[in-house]
Structure formats: C-alpha cells, structure tokens
Amino acid sequence: MRELEDELIERVAEALRQPVHLDAALDVRVMAEVRTRPLRRSNWFLRSRTIRVTPLGALALAAGVAALVLGTAFAALRLRPAPATVSAASAVPFVLVAPEARSVALVGDFNDWDTAATPLRATGLSGAWVVTVPLPPGRYRYAFVIDGMRWLPDPGAPRAPDDDFGTPNSVLTVGT
Amino acid sequence: MAGHISWEHESDAALVRRVLAGDVEAYAGLVARYRDRLGRYAVHLLGNTADAEDALQETFVRAYRGLAGCATPERFGAWVFRILVNRCRTMGAQRSRRERVVMSNESMLGEADVAHPADRQAWAEAIRWALDRVSPEQREAFLLKHVEDLSYQEMVEVTGVRESALKMRVKRACETLRALLAEVERA
Amino acid sequence: MNSMTRMGGLALTLISVLGRSAPAQDARLDRLAPDARAPVASLIDSARAAGLPAEPLVDRALEGASKGAAAPLIVAAVRRLSADLGRARDILGRAAGQAELAAAADALRAGAPPDVLVRLREALGVRRLAVPLGVTADLALLGVPADSAATIVITLARSLGDDDLLALQRDVERDVALGAAPLAAAGGMLDASPTGIDVTGAGTTRGTPSAPVRRKP
C-alpha cells in the first residue's frame, strides 16, 4: 500500500518537473529594469518610485478591485522608472485615485499645509489625480484634501503616529 | 549571440563578479540560466503563470539589487532561490486576500476538471487542483523536496525553517495529495 | 591662540547667542488665531533655545491652522511635539539633525522603546541616521514590531545606502497595501541581504496539522 502511495507521489512529482511555459519577454523585462539601475551608485533609485495611490473610490469599489488598481499602478511604474535626477531635491510623484472628486490638493510640511498651494491634476484615467513635487531630503507629514473639505491620509504609506487635530496624516522619508 | 555562448561557459561566480564589476549585461546570463527552474517553482507554488512571472521578475531585480550581498557567488542559484521562496510567500499571502471571494467557485471548477485522470491534461489539472488544497507552507516544502530535489539541509538554507518542521510539512503535503489524488484515480 | 583669534571667536559666539535669544517671529505664524499665536511662538522660542529644530513645530502649528483646530489643541500639539523632539535629542545626542529627530520622535511615538534608537545609533556609528531612523519608524508605523524593524534596518544599513533602504521600504508599503502581513513583508526586505537573518519567526513555525481535505460529495 505504502509503495503504491509513494508511486503516486512520484508520478505527481514527475508531472510537476516538466518545464513550464514562461513569457519569453520576461528576460527582456528584467534586463530593461536592471539596466536603469547601475550598481554601486548612490542616486539611482528613489525618485519616481515614490508613488502614492489612494483609492478614494473604495466606497464604490470592491476591495479586490482597489487592490488591483494599486497593483496595476505599481506594476506600470516598475516597468517605466524615470531617470534619476541629480539635484538635491527629488521629484516625488503623488497619485490619488478619486473618481468622484471635483478637486484634490496635496498638503504637508513641504507647503506649509496650504490647501491652495499644490493642486493635483486629473489625468482622465480611472479617476487618477497626479502631482509631482520636488522635495529635498527630509521627513514629511502630508495628506490629501478632497473638494476642499475632506482630509484623507495615504493608505499606501505609513500613517503618522500622532493625530493631533482629528484627521490622520501619512509620513514620507526622502533620502539624499 | 557570442555573449550568450560565453555565458554558458562561465560559472555563476564569474558572472556575478562581472556584474559587480559593472558589466550589467552579464546578468542576462544568470537570468537565462535560472529562469526556467525558478519559474517552474513559482508557477506550481502560486498556481498561475501571471503571478509566477511577476514573482520571478521581482526576484531577479531584487537579486540584482542585492548582488553585492551574495556572500558565496558560486552558490548564486541557492541564494536567488531563497529570494524567490520569500517573494512567493509574500505574493501568496496577497493573492489569498485578493481571491478569497472567488475560492468557492474555483473549487467547483476544480472538481469538474478532474473527471478523467487517465487523460494527461486532466491528470495535470488534477494535480493542480490537489496542490491548491495543500497549505502554502506544505506546498512550498513539497515542491522543494520532491520536485526541486533539494536535500533537507538545502531546504533549511532556502526557507529558514527548521528541518523537523520541513519534514513534517512534506509528510502532511504527501498525505493530503495521496488522499485527494487516490480519490481522483478511483473516480 | 592670539588675541585677534580670541576676539573673533567671542564675536561669533555673541552673534550666535544673540541670534538664538532674539529670533524674529516666523511670519507664517500670522496664520494662527491670535490666542494661539503667542503661546506657540513662545514654545518655539523655548525649543530653539534648547537647541531643538523650530521648523517641525511651525509645521505642526500650520497644520492645525489649516485644519481649523482650536487654539488650545494647536498649542498642545506643538508642546507635545517639542517634548518628543527633546526626548529624541536626549537619546541621539546634540549632533542629531532635524530629520533624525523627527524620525526618532515618530519611532518613539509609534511605541519603539528608547533602547531601539540607541541600538541603531550604536550599530550604525557615524553614518547619518535620518533615513535608517525614518525607515525604522515607518516600518513600526506600518505595524512591524519596533525591535524587529530596527534589527532589519541595522542589518540592511550595513550594506545598503539610503536610497536602497527607502526602495525596500516602499516594497514593504506596497506589499502591506496589497494585504501582506507587516512583519512578513518587512522580513522580505532581507531577501537580498548578505546575512539573511530570520526576524519573521518563520524559523520557529511549527507545521500545523491541517484538517483532512476531502472533495465535496
């Protein structure tokens, strides 16, 4: 009986050892990505990798769909890293998925929490709003303001530990 | 193509050294050498090719990023396998959240697909169906032991899990697969 | 040391002391309501005199103003942050910069015991700590136990630069946003590390017996 059972496991293993078909372009994608990131350099990575996506439409979207939106945004970004900048400030893009918003603003330590200073631009794609902000190295608290009145932290970023004024913020570290 | 031929005759350690010295293209040799074996593991562990390719791509990019930390370049294969195992664990956890809602339907589809195990395709699908019903930890241990033919010592190195726990996981995976597939074969 | 040098040094010291003791009030504080402005300015002056950075305190007050918070709330928030920065400075030393203090304050507020910060400082020596501290704090804020977060960061910071650390942190943020357990996702940061220590507990996980799996009738 045991021999028969082990024979079955061996047949399972044999079937699983057969080669699997993988996308031939996988190697190309890997190499395209690593070519943008030479080793042993200090400034190669950060920049446009910092993407902040907030699924405001979570009320309307199922959680799985929201996750898919997040995943898609990140996947697209992975394949298209922007060239690194050499200036002291890093261009940090912020993205918010808010299909029903009429306006979105970014507020934080970097703009004196001025709700008029950094509006996001609607892309017309899946309700995404974007803005890119040059930020010197440092640690920043920030939030989004929807339609001038609704404050929203970034669910894809760490939540700031103190919530002094009743609406939570997110934190972002920008490196040198 | 000359580059490709030269990769085939170069050891892992030599390729790693070339990459670290700045020859990014030499990394393609390492990718080509390990993509199929790593891809096979990822496909069977995650259960679908799209997630597996995603895991594989991230694994190779992470390995490249941390290549200076590969303490024994001649064992690049084991080192990158460890990265993949960890990546698949994380992706498996994410997937289980995403797909929880549709699991019940998938179960019914799985049963429908295993009606004729004598057929090679059906047998492969039966295995896939059964493997999906083994816990991720047990599936990981089973694949490493029986499909990738790793020794328990190598498995400890790759997974960071104690040997006794690995043996238990392999045993339980085999028990589950035997129970499920024996039933399929009787059908 | 000749007398000219001494005079020059004295002049610099006086300028420095006078500069610190009589700072012009930050014009941005005009945005605060009158009953918040004076106490906040006073707190900021005290912090500056104690060698703490003023900018985070101004930012906190402006945040409160933008959110329409009442004056007592704003004053309390600034006071609390000043105390947090003071604690962080006591632990990290007077050489710590603004970003380091802000990150350390966040880590403490996230529940990191002070000895975690000491461990980071001692392990990483003279390296600037802003990013390692920031990553530690952020991992803790994501839900990774502070001690594990510090262990991961110390391990990685020995071989990786700031940008690499931040890139790995973003991987963790993404994984957590997509549903991964924080500690498991953070443990993944070590995937490509030289030492590959196990902080996730995976090494001690026991194989749990699973219920018999049967096909439905």
Coordinates of C-alpha atoms in Angstrom, one line a residue:
Chain A
M1 CA 0.0 0.0 0.0
R2 CA 2.8 2.4 1.0
E3 CA 4.7 1.6 -2.2
L4 CA 1.6 2.4 -4.3
E5 CA 1.2 5.7 -2.4
D6 CA 4.8 6.6 -2.9
E7 CA 4.5 5.7 -6.6
L8 CA 1.6 8.1 -6.8
I9 CA 3.7 10.9 -5.2
E10 CA 6.5 10.1 -7.6
R11 CA 4.1 10.4 -10.6
V12 CA 2.9 13.8 -9.2
A13 CA 6.5 15.0 -8.8
E14 CA 7.3 13.8 -12.3
A15 CA 4.4 15.7 -13.8
L16 CA 5.4 18.8 -11.9
R17 CA 9.0 18.6 -13.1
Q18 CA 8.0 19.1 -16.7
P19 CA 9.1 22.5 -18.0
V20 CA 6.6 25.3 -17.7
H21 CA 6.0 27.9 -20.3
L22 CA 7.0 31.4 -19.3
D23 CA 6.8 34.6 -21.3
A24 CA 9.9 34.9 -23.5
A25 CA 9.9 38.6 -22.8
L26 CA 10.5 38.0 -19.1
D27 CA 14.3 38.2 -19.5
V28 CA 13.9 41.3 -21.6
R29 CA 11.8 43.0 -18.9
V30 CA 14.3 42.0 -16.2
M31 CA 17.2 43.3 -18.1
A32 CA 15.4 46.5 -19.1
E33 CA 14.8 47.2 -15.4
V34 CA 18.3 46.4 -14.1
R35 CA 19.8 48.5 -16.9
T36 CA 18.2 51.5 -15.4
R37 CA 19.8 50.8 -12.0
P38 CA 23.6 50.5 -12.3
L39 CA 25.1 49.0 -9.2
R40 CA 27.3 50.9 -6.8
R41 CA 25.8 54.3 -7.4
S42 CA 24.1 56.3 -4.7
N43 CA 21.3 58.1 -6.5
W44 CA 19.9 55.5 -8.8
F45 CA 16.7 54.5 -7.3
L46 CA 14.4 56.8 -5.4
R47 CA 12.9 59.4 -7.5
S48 CA 9.8 58.4 -9.3
R49 CA 9.4 55.2 -7.4
T50 CA 7.6 57.0 -4.7
I51 CA 4.0 56.7 -5.8
R52 CA 1.1 57.3 -3.5
V53 CA -2.2 55.9 -4.6
T54 CA -5.3 56.4 -2.6
P55 CA -8.4 54.5 -3.6
L56 CA -11.0 57.1 -2.6
G57 CA -13.4 55.1 -4.6
A58 CA -13.2 52.3 -2.1
L59 CA -16.7 53.0 -1.1
A60 CA -17.8 52.2 -4.6
L61 CA -15.1 49.7 -5.5
A62 CA -14.7 46.2 -4.1
A63 CA -11.6 45.7 -2.0
G64 CA -10.2 43.4 -4.6
V65 CA -10.6 45.9 -7.4
A66 CA -8.9 48.6 -5.3
A67 CA -6.0 46.2 -4.8
L68 CA -5.9 45.6 -8.5
V69 CA -5.8 49.3 -9.1
L70 CA -2.9 49.6 -6.7
G71 CA -1.1 46.7 -8.2
T72 CA -1.6 48.0 -11.7
A73 CA -0.3 51.4 -10.8
F74 CA 2.8 49.9 -9.2
A75 CA 3.3 47.4 -12.0
A76 CA 3.2 50.1 -14.6
L77 CA 5.7 52.1 -12.6
R78 CA 8.0 49.3 -12.2
L79 CA 8.4 48.9 -15.9
R80 CA 8.9 52.6 -16.6
P81 CA 11.3 54.1 -14.0
A82 CA 12.1 57.7 -14.7
P83 CA 15.7 58.7 -15.0
A84 CA 17.3 59.7 -11.7
T85 CA 17.8 63.4 -11.1
V86 CA 21.0 64.8 -9.8
S87 CA 19.6 67.8 -8.0
A88 CA 19.3 67.9 -4.2
A89 CA 15.5 67.7 -4.4
S90 CA 13.8 64.6 -5.6
A91 CA 10.8 64.8 -7.9
V92 CA 8.2 62.8 -5.9
P93 CA 5.0 62.0 -7.7
F94 CA 1.8 61.6 -5.7
V95 CA -1.1 59.8 -7.2
L96 CA -4.6 59.6 -5.9
V97 CA -7.4 57.5 -7.3
A98 CA -10.5 59.6 -6.6
P99 CA -13.0 59.2 -9.5
E100 CA -15.7 61.2 -7.8
A101 CA -13.6 64.2 -6.7
R102 CA -14.0 67.6 -8.2
S103 CA -10.7 68.8 -6.9
V104 CA -7.8 67.3 -5.0
A105 CA -4.9 69.1 -3.2
L106 CA -1.8 67.9 -1.5
V107 CA -0.9 69.5 1.8
G108 CA 2.0 68.8 4.1
D109 CA 5.1 70.0 5.8
F110 CA 6.6 70.9 2.4
N111 CA 4.0 73.5 1.6
D112 CA 3.0 74.9 5.0
W113 CA -0.2 72.9 4.8
D114 CA -1.6 75.4 2.4
T115 CA -4.6 73.8 0.7
A116 CA -4.2 76.1 -2.3
A117 CA -0.5 75.5 -2.9
T118 CA -0.3 72.1 -4.6
P119 CA -3.4 71.0 -6.5
L120 CA -3.4 67.6 -8.2
R121 CA -4.2 67.3 -11.9
A122 CA -6.9 64.9 -13.1
T123 CA -5.5 62.5 -15.7
G124 CA -8.8 61.3 -17.0
L125 CA -7.6 57.7 -16.5
S126 CA -9.5 55.7 -13.9
G127 CA -10.1 58.8 -11.8
A128 CA -6.4 59.2 -11.1
W129 CA -5.1 62.6 -9.9
V130 CA -1.4 63.4 -10.0
V131 CA 1.1 65.9 -9.0
T132 CA 4.9 65.8 -8.8
V133 CA 6.6 67.8 -6.0
P134 CA 10.3 68.5 -5.7
L135 CA 11.3 67.6 -2.2
P136 CA 14.7 68.0 -0.5
P137 CA 15.9 65.1 1.7
G138 CA 13.9 65.0 4.9
R139 CA 10.9 63.6 6.7
Y140 CA 7.4 64.9 5.8
R141 CA 3.9 64.6 7.0
Y142 CA 1.2 65.0 4.4
A143 CA -2.4 64.4 3.4
F144 CA -4.8 64.9 0.6
V145 CA -7.7 67.3 0.6
I146 CA -10.7 66.3 -1.5
D147 CA -13.1 69.0 -2.7
G148 CA -11.5 71.5 -0.3
M149 CA -13.0 69.8 2.7
R150 CA -12.4 66.1 3.1
W151 CA -8.9 65.2 4.5
L152 CA -7.5 61.9 3.6
P153 CA -4.3 60.1 4.6
D154 CA -2.5 57.9 2.1
P155 CA -3.4 54.2 2.7
G156 CA -0.3 53.1 0.8
A157 CA 2.1 54.9 3.1
P158 CA 2.8 54.7 6.8
R159 CA 0.3 56.6 9.0
A160 CA 1.8 59.4 11.1
P161 CA 1.7 58.4 14.7
D162 CA 0.1 61.5 16.2
D163 CA -3.3 62.6 15.2
D164 CA -3.5 65.9 17.0
F165 CA -6.2 67.5 15.0
G166 CA -8.7 64.7 14.3
T167 CA -7.7 63.8 10.8
P168 CA -4.8 61.4 10.3
N169 CA -1.7 62.1 8.1
S170 CA 0.8 60.0 6.2
V171 CA 4.6 60.2 6.5
L172 CA 7.2 60.2 3.8
T173 CA 11.0 60.0 4.0
V174 CA 13.0 61.4 1.2
G175 CA 16.6 60.3 1.0
T176 CA 19.7 62.2 0.0
Chain B
M1 CA 25.0 35.6 -29.7
A2 CA 28.6 35.4 -28.9
G3 CA 27.8 36.8 -25.5
H4 CA 25.3 34.1 -24.9
I5 CA 27.8 31.3 -25.7
S6 CA 30.3 32.8 -23.4
W7 CA 27.7 32.9 -20.6
E8 CA 27.2 29.2 -21.0
H9 CA 30.8 28.5 -20.3
E10 CA 31.1 30.8 -17.4
S11 CA 30.5 29.8 -13.8
D12 CA 27.9 31.6 -11.7
A13 CA 30.7 33.1 -9.6
A14 CA 32.4 34.5 -12.7
L15 CA 29.1 36.0 -14.0
V16 CA 28.4 37.5 -10.5
R17 CA 31.8 39.1 -10.5
R18 CA 31.4 40.5 -13.9
V19 CA 28.1 42.1 -13.0
L20 CA 29.5 43.5 -9.8
A21 CA 32.4 45.0 -11.8
G22 CA 29.9 46.9 -13.9
D23 CA 29.0 44.5 -16.7
V24 CA 25.2 44.7 -16.4
E25 CA 24.7 42.5 -19.5
A26 CA 26.4 39.6 -17.8
Y27 CA 23.3 39.4 -15.5
A28 CA 21.3 38.2 -18.5
G29 CA 23.4 35.0 -18.3
L30 CA 22.3 34.4 -14.8
V31 CA 18.7 35.2 -15.6
A32 CA 18.7 32.8 -18.6
R33 CA 20.4 30.1 -16.5
Y34 CA 17.9 30.1 -13.7
R35 CA 14.6 31.4 -15.2
D36 CA 13.1 28.0 -16.1
R37 CA 13.8 26.3 -12.8
L38 CA 12.8 29.2 -10.7
G39 CA 9.8 29.8 -12.9
R40 CA 8.6 26.2 -12.5
Y41 CA 8.7 26.5 -8.8
A42 CA 6.8 29.8 -8.8
V43 CA 4.2 28.5 -11.2
H44 CA 3.5 25.5 -9.1
L45 CA 3.6 27.4 -5.8
L46 CA 1.4 30.3 -6.8
G47 CA -0.8 28.3 -9.1
N48 CA -0.8 30.6 -12.1
T49 CA 1.7 31.9 -14.7
A50 CA 1.0 35.6 -14.4
D51 CA 1.7 35.8 -10.7
A52 CA 4.7 33.5 -11.2
E53 CA 6.2 35.7 -13.8
D54 CA 5.7 38.7 -11.6
A55 CA 7.4 37.0 -8.7
L56 CA 10.2 35.9 -11.0
Q57 CA 10.8 39.3 -12.4
E58 CA 10.8 40.9 -8.9
T59 CA 13.1 38.2 -7.7
F60 CA 15.7 38.7 -10.4
V61 CA 15.6 42.5 -9.9
R62 CA 15.9 42.2 -6.1
A63 CA 18.8 39.7 -6.5
Y64 CA 20.5 42.2 -8.8
R65 CA 19.9 45.0 -6.4
G66 CA 21.4 43.0 -3.6
L67 CA 24.1 41.1 -5.6
A68 CA 26.9 42.6 -3.5
G69 CA 25.4 40.7 -0.6
C70 CA 25.7 37.3 -2.3
A71 CA 28.4 36.0 0.1
T72 CA 29.1 32.9 -2.0
P73 CA 28.7 33.8 -5.7
E74 CA 29.4 30.2 -6.7
R75 CA 26.1 29.4 -5.0
F76 CA 24.1 32.1 -6.7
G77 CA 21.5 29.6 -7.6
A78 CA 20.7 28.7 -4.0
W79 CA 20.8 32.4 -3.0
V80 CA 18.4 33.5 -5.7
F81 CA 16.1 30.6 -4.9
R82 CA 15.9 31.8 -1.4
I83 CA 14.8 35.2 -2.7
L84 CA 12.2 33.6 -4.8
V85 CA 10.8 31.5 -2.0
N86 CA 10.4 34.6 0.1
R87 CA 8.8 36.5 -2.8
C88 CA 6.3 33.7 -3.4
R89 CA 5.4 33.6 0.3
T90 CA 4.6 37.3 0.2
M91 CA 2.7 37.1 -3.1
G92 CA 0.9 34.0 -1.9
A93 CA -0.4 36.0 1.1
Q94 CA -1.5 38.8 -1.1
R95 CA -3.2 36.5 -3.5
S96 CA -5.1 34.7 -0.8
R97 CA -6.6 38.0 0.2
R98 CA -7.5 39.1 -3.3
E99 CA -9.0 35.8 -4.3
R100 CA -10.8 34.8 -1.2
V101 CA -14.2 35.9 -2.7
V102 CA -14.0 33.6 -5.7
M103 CA -12.5 30.5 -4.0
S104 CA -15.8 28.6 -3.7
N105 CA -16.4 28.9 -7.4
E106 CA -12.9 27.8 -8.2
S107 CA -13.4 24.7 -6.0
M108 CA -16.3 23.7 -8.1
L109 CA -14.4 24.2 -11.3
G110 CA -11.6 22.1 -10.0
E111 CA -13.9 19.2 -9.3
A112 CA -15.4 19.4 -12.7
D113 CA -12.0 19.3 -14.3
V114 CA -10.7 16.1 -12.7
A115 CA -13.3 13.7 -14.2
H116 CA -10.9 11.9 -16.5
P117 CA -7.5 11.5 -14.8
A118 CA -6.3 9.0 -17.4
D119 CA -6.0 11.9 -19.8
R120 CA -2.6 13.6 -19.4
Q121 CA -4.1 17.1 -19.4
A122 CA -6.7 16.1 -16.9
W123 CA -4.0 14.5 -14.7
A124 CA -2.1 17.7 -14.7
E125 CA -5.2 19.6 -13.8
A126 CA -6.0 17.1 -11.1
I127 CA -2.5 17.7 -9.6
R128 CA -3.0 21.5 -9.8
W129 CA -6.4 21.1 -8.1
A130 CA -4.9 19.0 -5.4
L131 CA -1.9 21.2 -4.9
D132 CA -4.1 24.2 -4.4
R133 CA -5.6 22.4 -1.5
V134 CA -2.4 21.9 0.3
S135 CA -1.4 24.8 2.6
P136 CA 1.2 27.2 1.2
E137 CA 3.8 26.1 3.8
Q138 CA 3.3 22.5 3.0
R139 CA 3.2 23.1 -0.8
E140 CA 6.4 25.0 -0.5
A141 CA 8.1 22.2 1.3
F142 CA 6.7 19.5 -1.0
L143 CA 7.9 21.3 -4.2
L144 CA 11.3 21.9 -2.8
K145 CA 11.7 18.3 -1.7
H146 CA 10.0 16.3 -4.4
V147 CA 10.1 18.5 -7.5
E148 CA 13.3 20.5 -7.0
D149 CA 15.1 17.6 -5.3
L150 CA 16.6 19.7 -2.6
S151 CA 18.1 18.0 0.4
Y152 CA 16.6 18.9 3.8
Q153 CA 19.8 20.8 4.6
E154 CA 19.4 22.8 1.4
M155 CA 15.8 23.4 2.2
V156 CA 16.7 24.8 5.6
E157 CA 19.0 27.2 3.9
V158 CA 16.5 28.3 1.4
T159 CA 13.5 28.6 3.6
G160 CA 15.0 29.5 7.0
V161 CA 12.7 26.8 8.5
R162 CA 13.9 24.1 10.9
E163 CA 14.5 20.7 9.4
S164 CA 12.0 19.0 11.7
A165 CA 9.2 21.4 10.7
L166 CA 10.1 20.9 7.0
K167 CA 9.9 17.1 7.3
M168 CA 6.5 17.5 9.0
R169 CA 5.3 19.7 6.2
V170 CA 6.4 17.4 3.4
K171 CA 4.8 14.5 5.2
R172 CA 1.5 16.3 5.6
A173 CA 1.6 17.5 2.0
C174 CA 2.1 14.0 0.8
E175 CA -0.7 12.7 2.9
T176 CA -3.1 15.3 1.5
L177 CA -2.0 14.8 -2.1
R178 CA -2.3 11.0 -1.7
A179 CA -5.8 11.3 -0.2
L180 CA -7.0 13.7 -2.9
L181 CA -5.4 12.1 -5.9
A182 CA -6.2 8.5 -4.9
E183 CA -9.8 9.5 -4.8
V184 CA -9.5 11.1 -8.3
E185 CA -7.9 8.0 -9.7
R186 CA -10.7 5.9 -8.3
A187 CA -13.3 8.2 -9.9
Chain C
M1 CA 45.8 81.4 20.4
N2 CA 46.4 85.1 19.7
S3 CA 44.1 87.9 20.9
M4 CA 42.7 88.6 17.4
T5 CA 41.5 85.0 17.2
R6 CA 40.0 85.2 20.6
M7 CA 38.2 88.4 19.7
G8 CA 36.9 86.8 16.6
G9 CA 35.7 83.8 18.5
L10 CA 34.0 86.0 21.1
A11 CA 32.2 88.0 18.4
L12 CA 31.0 84.8 16.7
T13 CA 29.8 83.5 20.0
L14 CA 27.9 86.7 20.8
I15 CA 26.3 86.7 17.3
S16 CA 25.3 83.2 17.8
V17 CA 23.9 83.7 21.3
L18 CA 22.1 86.9 20.4
G19 CA 20.8 85.3 17.2
R20 CA 19.3 82.5 19.2
S21 CA 18.0 84.5 22.1
A22 CA 16.1 87.1 20.0
P23 CA 14.8 85.4 16.9
A24 CA 12.3 87.2 14.7
Q25 CA 8.9 85.5 14.9
D26 CA 8.2 83.4 11.9
A27 CA 5.8 85.4 9.7
R28 CA 3.9 82.2 8.8
L29 CA 2.6 82.1 12.4
D30 CA 0.4 85.1 11.4
R31 CA -1.9 82.4 10.0
L32 CA -2.7 81.3 13.6
A33 CA -5.6 82.7 15.5
P34 CA -4.3 85.5 18.0
D35 CA -4.9 83.3 21.0
A36 CA -2.7 80.5 19.6
R37 CA 0.0 82.7 18.1
A38 CA 1.7 84.0 21.2
P39 CA 1.9 80.7 23.1
V40 CA 3.0 78.8 20.0
A41 CA 5.7 81.5 19.4
S42 CA 6.8 81.1 23.0
L43 CA 7.1 77.3 22.7
I44 CA 9.1 77.7 19.5
D45 CA 11.5 80.1 21.1
S46 CA 12.0 77.8 24.1
A47 CA 12.6 74.9 21.8
R48 CA 15.1 76.9 19.7
A49 CA 16.9 78.0 22.9
A50 CA 17.1 74.3 23.9
G51 CA 18.8 73.5 20.6
L52 CA 15.8 71.9 19.0
P53 CA 14.7 72.5 15.4
A54 CA 11.9 75.0 15.1
E55 CA 10.6 74.0 11.7
P56 CA 8.7 70.9 12.7
L57 CA 7.0 73.0 15.4
V58 CA 6.0 75.7 12.9
D59 CA 4.7 73.0 10.5
R60 CA 2.6 71.4 13.3
A61 CA 1.1 74.7 14.2
L62 CA 0.3 75.4 10.5
E63 CA -1.2 72.0 10.1
G64 CA -3.6 72.8 13.0
A65 CA -4.4 76.2 11.5
S66 CA -5.2 74.6 8.1
K67 CA -7.4 72.0 9.7
G68 CA -9.3 74.7 11.6
A69 CA -8.3 73.4 15.0
A70 CA -9.0 75.4 18.2
A71 CA -6.1 77.3 19.7
P72 CA -5.7 75.0 22.8
L73 CA -5.4 72.0 20.5
I74 CA -2.7 73.6 18.4
V75 CA -0.8 74.8 21.5
A76 CA -1.0 71.3 23.0
A77 CA 0.1 69.6 19.8
V78 CA 3.2 71.9 19.4
R79 CA 4.1 71.4 23.1
R80 CA 3.8 67.6 22.7
L81 CA 6.0 67.6 19.6
S82 CA 8.5 69.8 21.3
A83 CA 8.7 67.3 24.2
D84 CA 9.0 64.4 21.7
L85 CA 11.8 66.1 19.9
G86 CA 13.5 66.7 23.2
R87 CA 13.3 63.1 24.2
A88 CA 14.7 62.1 20.8
R89 CA 17.6 64.6 21.2
D90 CA 18.4 63.2 24.6
I91 CA 18.7 59.8 23.2
L92 CA 20.5 60.6 19.9
G93 CA 22.7 63.4 21.2
R94 CA 23.0 67.1 20.2
A95 CA 24.5 66.3 16.9
A96 CA 21.3 64.8 15.6
G97 CA 19.7 66.8 12.7
Q98 CA 16.1 67.8 12.2
A99 CA 15.1 64.8 10.1
E100 CA 16.8 62.4 12.5
L101 CA 15.0 63.9 15.5
A102 CA 11.7 63.9 13.6
A103 CA 12.1 60.3 12.7
A104 CA 13.2 59.3 16.2
A105 CA 10.2 61.2 17.6
D106 CA 7.9 59.3 15.3
A107 CA 9.5 56.0 16.3
L108 CA 9.1 56.7 20.0
R109 CA 5.5 57.8 19.4
A110 CA 5.0 54.5 17.4
G111 CA 6.0 52.6 20.5
A112 CA 9.6 52.0 19.9
P113 CA 11.5 51.7 23.2
P114 CA 14.4 54.2 23.6
D115 CA 16.9 51.4 23.6
V116 CA 15.9 50.6 20.0
L117 CA 17.1 54.1 19.0
V118 CA 20.3 53.6 21.0
R119 CA 20.9 50.3 19.3
L120 CA 20.5 51.9 15.9
R121 CA 22.8 54.7 16.7
E122 CA 25.5 52.4 18.1
A123 CA 25.2 49.9 15.3
L124 CA 25.5 52.4 12.5
G125 CA 28.2 54.5 14.1
V126 CA 28.9 57.8 12.4
R127 CA 26.6 57.3 9.4
R128 CA 23.8 59.8 9.2
L129 CA 20.8 58.2 10.8
A130 CA 18.0 60.2 9.2
V131 CA 17.0 57.5 6.7
P132 CA 17.7 54.4 8.8
L133 CA 15.7 56.0 11.6
G134 CA 12.9 57.1 9.2
V135 CA 12.7 53.6 7.8
T136 CA 12.6 52.1 11.3
A137 CA 9.9 54.5 12.3
D138 CA 7.9 53.9 9.1
L139 CA 8.1 50.1 9.5
A140 CA 6.9 50.5 13.1
L141 CA 4.0 52.7 11.9
L142 CA 3.1 50.1 9.3
G143 CA 2.7 47.6 12.1
V144 CA 6.1 45.9 12.3
P145 CA 7.3 45.4 15.9
A146 CA 9.8 48.2 16.5
D147 CA 12.5 45.8 17.7
S148 CA 12.2 43.7 14.5
A149 CA 12.1 46.9 12.4
A150 CA 15.4 48.1 14.0
T151 CA 17.0 44.7 13.5
I152 CA 16.1 44.6 9.8
V153 CA 17.3 48.2 9.3
I154 CA 20.5 47.7 11.1
T155 CA 21.2 44.5 9.1
L156 CA 20.5 46.2 5.8
A157 CA 22.1 49.6 6.5
R158 CA 25.4 47.9 6.9
S159 CA 25.5 47.1 3.2
L160 CA 22.9 49.3 1.6
G161 CA 22.7 53.1 1.0
D162 CA 19.8 55.3 1.9
D163 CA 18.1 55.1 -1.5
D164 CA 18.2 51.3 -1.4
L165 CA 16.8 51.3 2.1
L166 CA 14.0 53.6 1.0
A167 CA 13.3 51.5 -2.1
L168 CA 13.0 48.4 0.1
Q169 CA 10.7 50.2 2.4
R170 CA 8.4 51.1 -0.5
D171 CA 8.3 47.5 -1.4
V172 CA 7.0 46.8 2.1
E173 CA 4.5 49.6 1.9
R174 CA 3.2 48.2 -1.4
D175 CA 3.0 44.7 -0.1
V176 CA 1.2 45.8 3.1
A177 CA -1.2 47.9 1.0
L178 CA -1.9 44.8 -1.1
G179 CA -2.7 42.7 2.0
A180 CA 0.6 41.2 3.3
A181 CA 1.2 40.9 7.0
P182 CA 3.6 43.8 8.0
L183 CA 6.2 41.6 9.7
A184 CA 6.3 39.1 6.8
A185 CA 6.5 41.9 4.3
A186 CA 9.3 43.6 6.2
G187 CA 11.1 40.3 6.6
G188 CA 11.1 40.2 2.8
M189 CA 13.5 43.3 2.9
L190 CA 16.2 40.8 3.9
D191 CA 15.7 38.7 0.8
A192 CA 18.6 40.3 -0.8
S193 CA 20.6 41.0 2.3
P194 CA 24.0 39.4 2.9
T195 CA 23.2 37.9 6.3
G196 CA 19.6 37.0 5.7
I197 CA 18.6 36.7 9.4
D198 CA 15.2 35.5 10.3
V199 CA 13.1 38.1 12.1
T200 CA 9.8 36.8 10.9
G201 CA 9.6 33.8 13.2
A202 CA 9.4 31.5 10.1
G203 CA 12.3 29.5 11.5
T204 CA 10.3 28.6 14.6
T205 CA 7.0 27.9 12.9
R206 CA 5.7 24.5 13.6
G207 CA 3.9 22.5 10.9
T208 CA 0.3 22.8 12.0
P209 CA -1.8 19.8 11.3
S210 CA -4.4 20.6 8.7
A211 CA -7.9 19.2 8.7
P212 CA -8.3 16.3 6.3
V213 CA -9.2 17.7 2.9
R214 CA -11.9 15.9 1.0
R215 CA -13.8 16.5 -2.1
K216 CA -17.3 17.6 -1.7
P217 CA -19.8 14.8 -2.4

